[in-house]
mmCIF file of C-alpha atoms in Angstrom:
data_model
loop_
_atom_site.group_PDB
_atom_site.id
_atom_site.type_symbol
_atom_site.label_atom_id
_atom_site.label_comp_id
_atom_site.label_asym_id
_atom_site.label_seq_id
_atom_site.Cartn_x
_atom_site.Cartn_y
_atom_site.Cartn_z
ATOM 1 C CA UNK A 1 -18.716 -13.554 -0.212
ATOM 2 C CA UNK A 2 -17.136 -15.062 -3.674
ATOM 3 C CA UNK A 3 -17.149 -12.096 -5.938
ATOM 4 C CA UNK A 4 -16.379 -13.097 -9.700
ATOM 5 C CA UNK A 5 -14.948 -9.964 -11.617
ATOM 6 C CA UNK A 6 -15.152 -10.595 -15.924
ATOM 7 C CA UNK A 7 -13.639 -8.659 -18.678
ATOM 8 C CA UNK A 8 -13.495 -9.816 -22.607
ATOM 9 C CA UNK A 9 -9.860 -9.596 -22.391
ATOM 10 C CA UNK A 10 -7.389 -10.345 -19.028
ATOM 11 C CA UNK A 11 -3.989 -9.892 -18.811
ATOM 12 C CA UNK A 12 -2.084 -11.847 -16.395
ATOM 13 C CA UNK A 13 0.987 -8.551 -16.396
ATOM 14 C CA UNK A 14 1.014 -5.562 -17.639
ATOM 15 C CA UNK A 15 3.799 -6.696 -20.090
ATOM 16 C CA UNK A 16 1.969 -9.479 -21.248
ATOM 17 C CA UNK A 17 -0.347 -9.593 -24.088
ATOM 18 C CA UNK A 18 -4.293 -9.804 -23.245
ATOM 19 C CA UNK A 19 -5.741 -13.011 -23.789
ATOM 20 C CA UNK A 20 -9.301 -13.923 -24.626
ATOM 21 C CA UNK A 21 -12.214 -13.903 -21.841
ATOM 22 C CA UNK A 22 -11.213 -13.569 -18.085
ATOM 23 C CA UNK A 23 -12.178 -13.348 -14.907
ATOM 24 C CA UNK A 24 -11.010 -13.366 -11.216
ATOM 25 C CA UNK A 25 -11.914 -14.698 -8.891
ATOM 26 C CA UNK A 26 -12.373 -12.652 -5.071
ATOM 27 C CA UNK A 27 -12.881 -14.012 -1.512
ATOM 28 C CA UNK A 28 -12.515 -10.846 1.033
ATOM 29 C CA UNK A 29 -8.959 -9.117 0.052
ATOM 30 C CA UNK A 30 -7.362 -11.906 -1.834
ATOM 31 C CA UNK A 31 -7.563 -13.514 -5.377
ATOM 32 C CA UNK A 32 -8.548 -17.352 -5.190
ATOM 33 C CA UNK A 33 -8.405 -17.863 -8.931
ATOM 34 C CA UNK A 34 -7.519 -16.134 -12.422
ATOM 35 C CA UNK A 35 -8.663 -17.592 -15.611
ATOM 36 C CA UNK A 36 -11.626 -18.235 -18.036
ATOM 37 C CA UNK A 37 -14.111 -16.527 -17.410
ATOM 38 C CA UNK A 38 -16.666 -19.434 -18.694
ATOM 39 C CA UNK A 39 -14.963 -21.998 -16.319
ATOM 40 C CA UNK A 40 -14.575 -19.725 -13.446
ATOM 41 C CA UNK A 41 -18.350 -19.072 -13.907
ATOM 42 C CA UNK A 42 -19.147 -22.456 -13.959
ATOM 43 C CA UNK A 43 -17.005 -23.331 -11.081
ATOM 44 C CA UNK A 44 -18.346 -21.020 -8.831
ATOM 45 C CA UNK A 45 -22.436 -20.623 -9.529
ATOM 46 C CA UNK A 46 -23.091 -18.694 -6.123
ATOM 47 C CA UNK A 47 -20.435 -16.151 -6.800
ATOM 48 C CA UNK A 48 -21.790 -12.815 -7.285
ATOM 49 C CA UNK A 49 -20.739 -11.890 -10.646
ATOM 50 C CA UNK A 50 -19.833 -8.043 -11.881
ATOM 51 C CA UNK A 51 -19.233 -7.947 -15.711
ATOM 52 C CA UNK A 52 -16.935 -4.792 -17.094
ATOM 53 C CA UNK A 53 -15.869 -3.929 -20.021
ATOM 54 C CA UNK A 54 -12.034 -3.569 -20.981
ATOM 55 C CA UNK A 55 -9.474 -5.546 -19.756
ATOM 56 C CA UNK A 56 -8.816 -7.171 -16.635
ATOM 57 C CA UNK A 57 -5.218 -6.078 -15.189
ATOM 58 C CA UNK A 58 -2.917 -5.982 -12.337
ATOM 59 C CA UNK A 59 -2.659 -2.130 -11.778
ATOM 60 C CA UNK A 60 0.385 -0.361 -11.548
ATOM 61 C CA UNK A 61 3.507 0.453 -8.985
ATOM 62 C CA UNK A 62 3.635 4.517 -8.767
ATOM 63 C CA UNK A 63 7.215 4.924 -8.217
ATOM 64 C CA UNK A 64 7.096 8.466 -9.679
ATOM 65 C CA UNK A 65 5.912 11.859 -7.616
ATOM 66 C CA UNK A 66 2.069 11.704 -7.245
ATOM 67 C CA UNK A 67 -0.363 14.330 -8.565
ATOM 68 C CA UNK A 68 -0.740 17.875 -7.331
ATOM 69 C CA UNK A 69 -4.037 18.203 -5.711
ATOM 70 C CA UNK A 70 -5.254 20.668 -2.857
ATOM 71 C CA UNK A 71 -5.284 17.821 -0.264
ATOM 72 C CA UNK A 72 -3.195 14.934 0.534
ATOM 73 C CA UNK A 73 -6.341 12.935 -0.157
ATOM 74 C CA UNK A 74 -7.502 14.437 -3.648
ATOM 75 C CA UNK A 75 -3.296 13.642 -4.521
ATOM 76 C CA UNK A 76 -3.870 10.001 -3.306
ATOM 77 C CA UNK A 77 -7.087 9.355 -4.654
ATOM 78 C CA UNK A 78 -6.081 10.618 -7.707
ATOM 79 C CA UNK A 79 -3.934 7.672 -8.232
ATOM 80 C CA UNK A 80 -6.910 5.298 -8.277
ATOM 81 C CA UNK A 81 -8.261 7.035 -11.522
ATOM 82 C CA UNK A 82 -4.762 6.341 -12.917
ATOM 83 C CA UNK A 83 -4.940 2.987 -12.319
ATOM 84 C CA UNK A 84 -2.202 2.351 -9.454
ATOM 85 C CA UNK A 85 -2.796 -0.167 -6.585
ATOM 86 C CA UNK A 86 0.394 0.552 -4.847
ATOM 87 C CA UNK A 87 3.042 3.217 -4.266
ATOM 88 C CA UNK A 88 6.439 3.286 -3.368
ATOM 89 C CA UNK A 89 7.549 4.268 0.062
ATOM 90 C CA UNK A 90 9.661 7.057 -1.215
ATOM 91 C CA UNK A 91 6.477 9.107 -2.863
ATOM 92 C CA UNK A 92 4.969 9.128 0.483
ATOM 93 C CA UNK A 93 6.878 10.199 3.206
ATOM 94 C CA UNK A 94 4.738 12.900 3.945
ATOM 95 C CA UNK A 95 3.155 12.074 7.130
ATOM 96 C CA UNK A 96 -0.441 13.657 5.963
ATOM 97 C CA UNK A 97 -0.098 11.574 2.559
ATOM 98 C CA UNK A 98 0.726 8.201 4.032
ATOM 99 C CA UNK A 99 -1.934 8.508 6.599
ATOM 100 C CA UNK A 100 -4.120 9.365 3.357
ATOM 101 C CA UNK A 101 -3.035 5.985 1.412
ATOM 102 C CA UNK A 102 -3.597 3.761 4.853
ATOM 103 C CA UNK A 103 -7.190 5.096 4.815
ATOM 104 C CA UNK A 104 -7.790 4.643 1.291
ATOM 105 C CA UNK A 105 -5.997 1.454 1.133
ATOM 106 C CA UNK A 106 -3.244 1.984 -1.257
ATOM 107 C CA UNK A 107 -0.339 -0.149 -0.320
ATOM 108 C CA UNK A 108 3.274 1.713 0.344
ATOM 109 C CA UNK A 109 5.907 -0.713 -0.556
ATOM 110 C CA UNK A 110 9.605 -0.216 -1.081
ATOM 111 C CA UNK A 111 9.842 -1.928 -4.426
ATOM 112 C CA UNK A 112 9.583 -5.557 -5.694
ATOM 113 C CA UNK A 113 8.633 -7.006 -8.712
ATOM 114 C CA UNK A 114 5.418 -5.983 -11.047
ATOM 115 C CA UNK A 115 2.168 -6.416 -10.005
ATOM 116 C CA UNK A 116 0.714 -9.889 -11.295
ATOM 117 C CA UNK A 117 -2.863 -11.139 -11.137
ATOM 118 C CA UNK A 118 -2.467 -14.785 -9.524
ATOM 119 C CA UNK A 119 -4.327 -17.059 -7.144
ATOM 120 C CA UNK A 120 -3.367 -16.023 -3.443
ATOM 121 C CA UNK A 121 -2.397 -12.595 -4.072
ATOM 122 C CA UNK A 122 -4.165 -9.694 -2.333
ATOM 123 C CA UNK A 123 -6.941 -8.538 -4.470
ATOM 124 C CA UNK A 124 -5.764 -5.546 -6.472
ATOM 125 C CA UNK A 125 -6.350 -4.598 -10.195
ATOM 126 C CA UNK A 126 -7.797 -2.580 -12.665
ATOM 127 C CA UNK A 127 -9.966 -2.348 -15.772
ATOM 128 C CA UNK A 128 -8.503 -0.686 -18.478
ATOM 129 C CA UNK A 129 -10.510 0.629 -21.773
ATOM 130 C CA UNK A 130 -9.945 0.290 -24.771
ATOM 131 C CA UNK A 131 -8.024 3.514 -24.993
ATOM 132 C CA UNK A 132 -6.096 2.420 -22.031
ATOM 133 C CA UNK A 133 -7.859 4.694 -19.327
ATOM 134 C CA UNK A 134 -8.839 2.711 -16.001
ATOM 135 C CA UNK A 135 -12.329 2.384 -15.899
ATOM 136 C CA UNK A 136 -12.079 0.337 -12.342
ATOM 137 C CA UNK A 137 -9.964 0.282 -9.438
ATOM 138 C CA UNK A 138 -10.298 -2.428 -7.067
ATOM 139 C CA UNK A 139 -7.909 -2.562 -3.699
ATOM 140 C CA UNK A 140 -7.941 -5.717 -1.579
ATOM 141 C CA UNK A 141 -11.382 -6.583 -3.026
ATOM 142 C CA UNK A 142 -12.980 -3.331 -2.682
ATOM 143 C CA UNK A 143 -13.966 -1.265 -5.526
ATOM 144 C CA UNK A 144 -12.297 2.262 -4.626
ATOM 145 C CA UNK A 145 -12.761 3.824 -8.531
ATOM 146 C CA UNK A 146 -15.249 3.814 -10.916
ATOM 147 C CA UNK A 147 -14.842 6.105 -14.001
ATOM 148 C CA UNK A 148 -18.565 6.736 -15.249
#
């Protein structure tokens, strides 16, 4: 199923500016297009369509200790409200907390490059409000947060 996410604002990396209208575009776990949200719409009229408000967003690489919580779950899932969609290796080697992120679906990486919304990539990224908090976490297509 084509899922079409739209924001008034997108932004391509988090050290870019945020343009006008956006969208992107989902098909299972990966992004098959980022752009206009008017011409993505058009383009696709069967795609199911979920409107948020805020900015679309590639979330961000945790490379710093996670949260205290009483669980390793509560410390993973906790990232998800912060707007993260991957972790580094070295924040996880915990046995209990990397089993946590492989059931939530938080990817454990070793580094690389910033996140980037672009056609082909898996499907990970936020919604960020206007006062910056994430309002939506998505994880290889799946919506895993949802501030009310």
């Amino acid at each position: 199923m084509l899922t079409l996410h739209t924001a008034p604002q997108l932004r391509r990396r988090l050290d870019a500016a945020a343009g006008g209208p956006g969208a992107v575009l989902v098909s299972g776990d990966r992004i098959l297009a980022v752009g206009d949200a008017d011409q993505l719409t058009e383009a696709y009229p069967g795609a199911r369509v979920r409107h948020w408000a805020g900015v679309l967003a590639p979330g961000v690489l945790r490379d710093t200790p996670l949260p205290e919580a009483p669980t390793p779950r509560e410390r993973v899932h906790a990232l998800l409200g912060l707007g993260v969609t991957a972790v580094t290796a070295g924040q996880v080697t915990e046995p209990a907390l990397r089993a946590a992120a492989d059931r939530i679906g938080l990817p454990v990486v070793d580094g690389g490059p910033a996140p980037a919304l672009a056609a082909g990539q898996r499907a990970d990224f936020v919604v960020l409000r206007a006062d910056g908090a994430c309002q939506v976490t998505v994880l290889a297509g799946r919506l895993v947060h949802r501030r009310a």
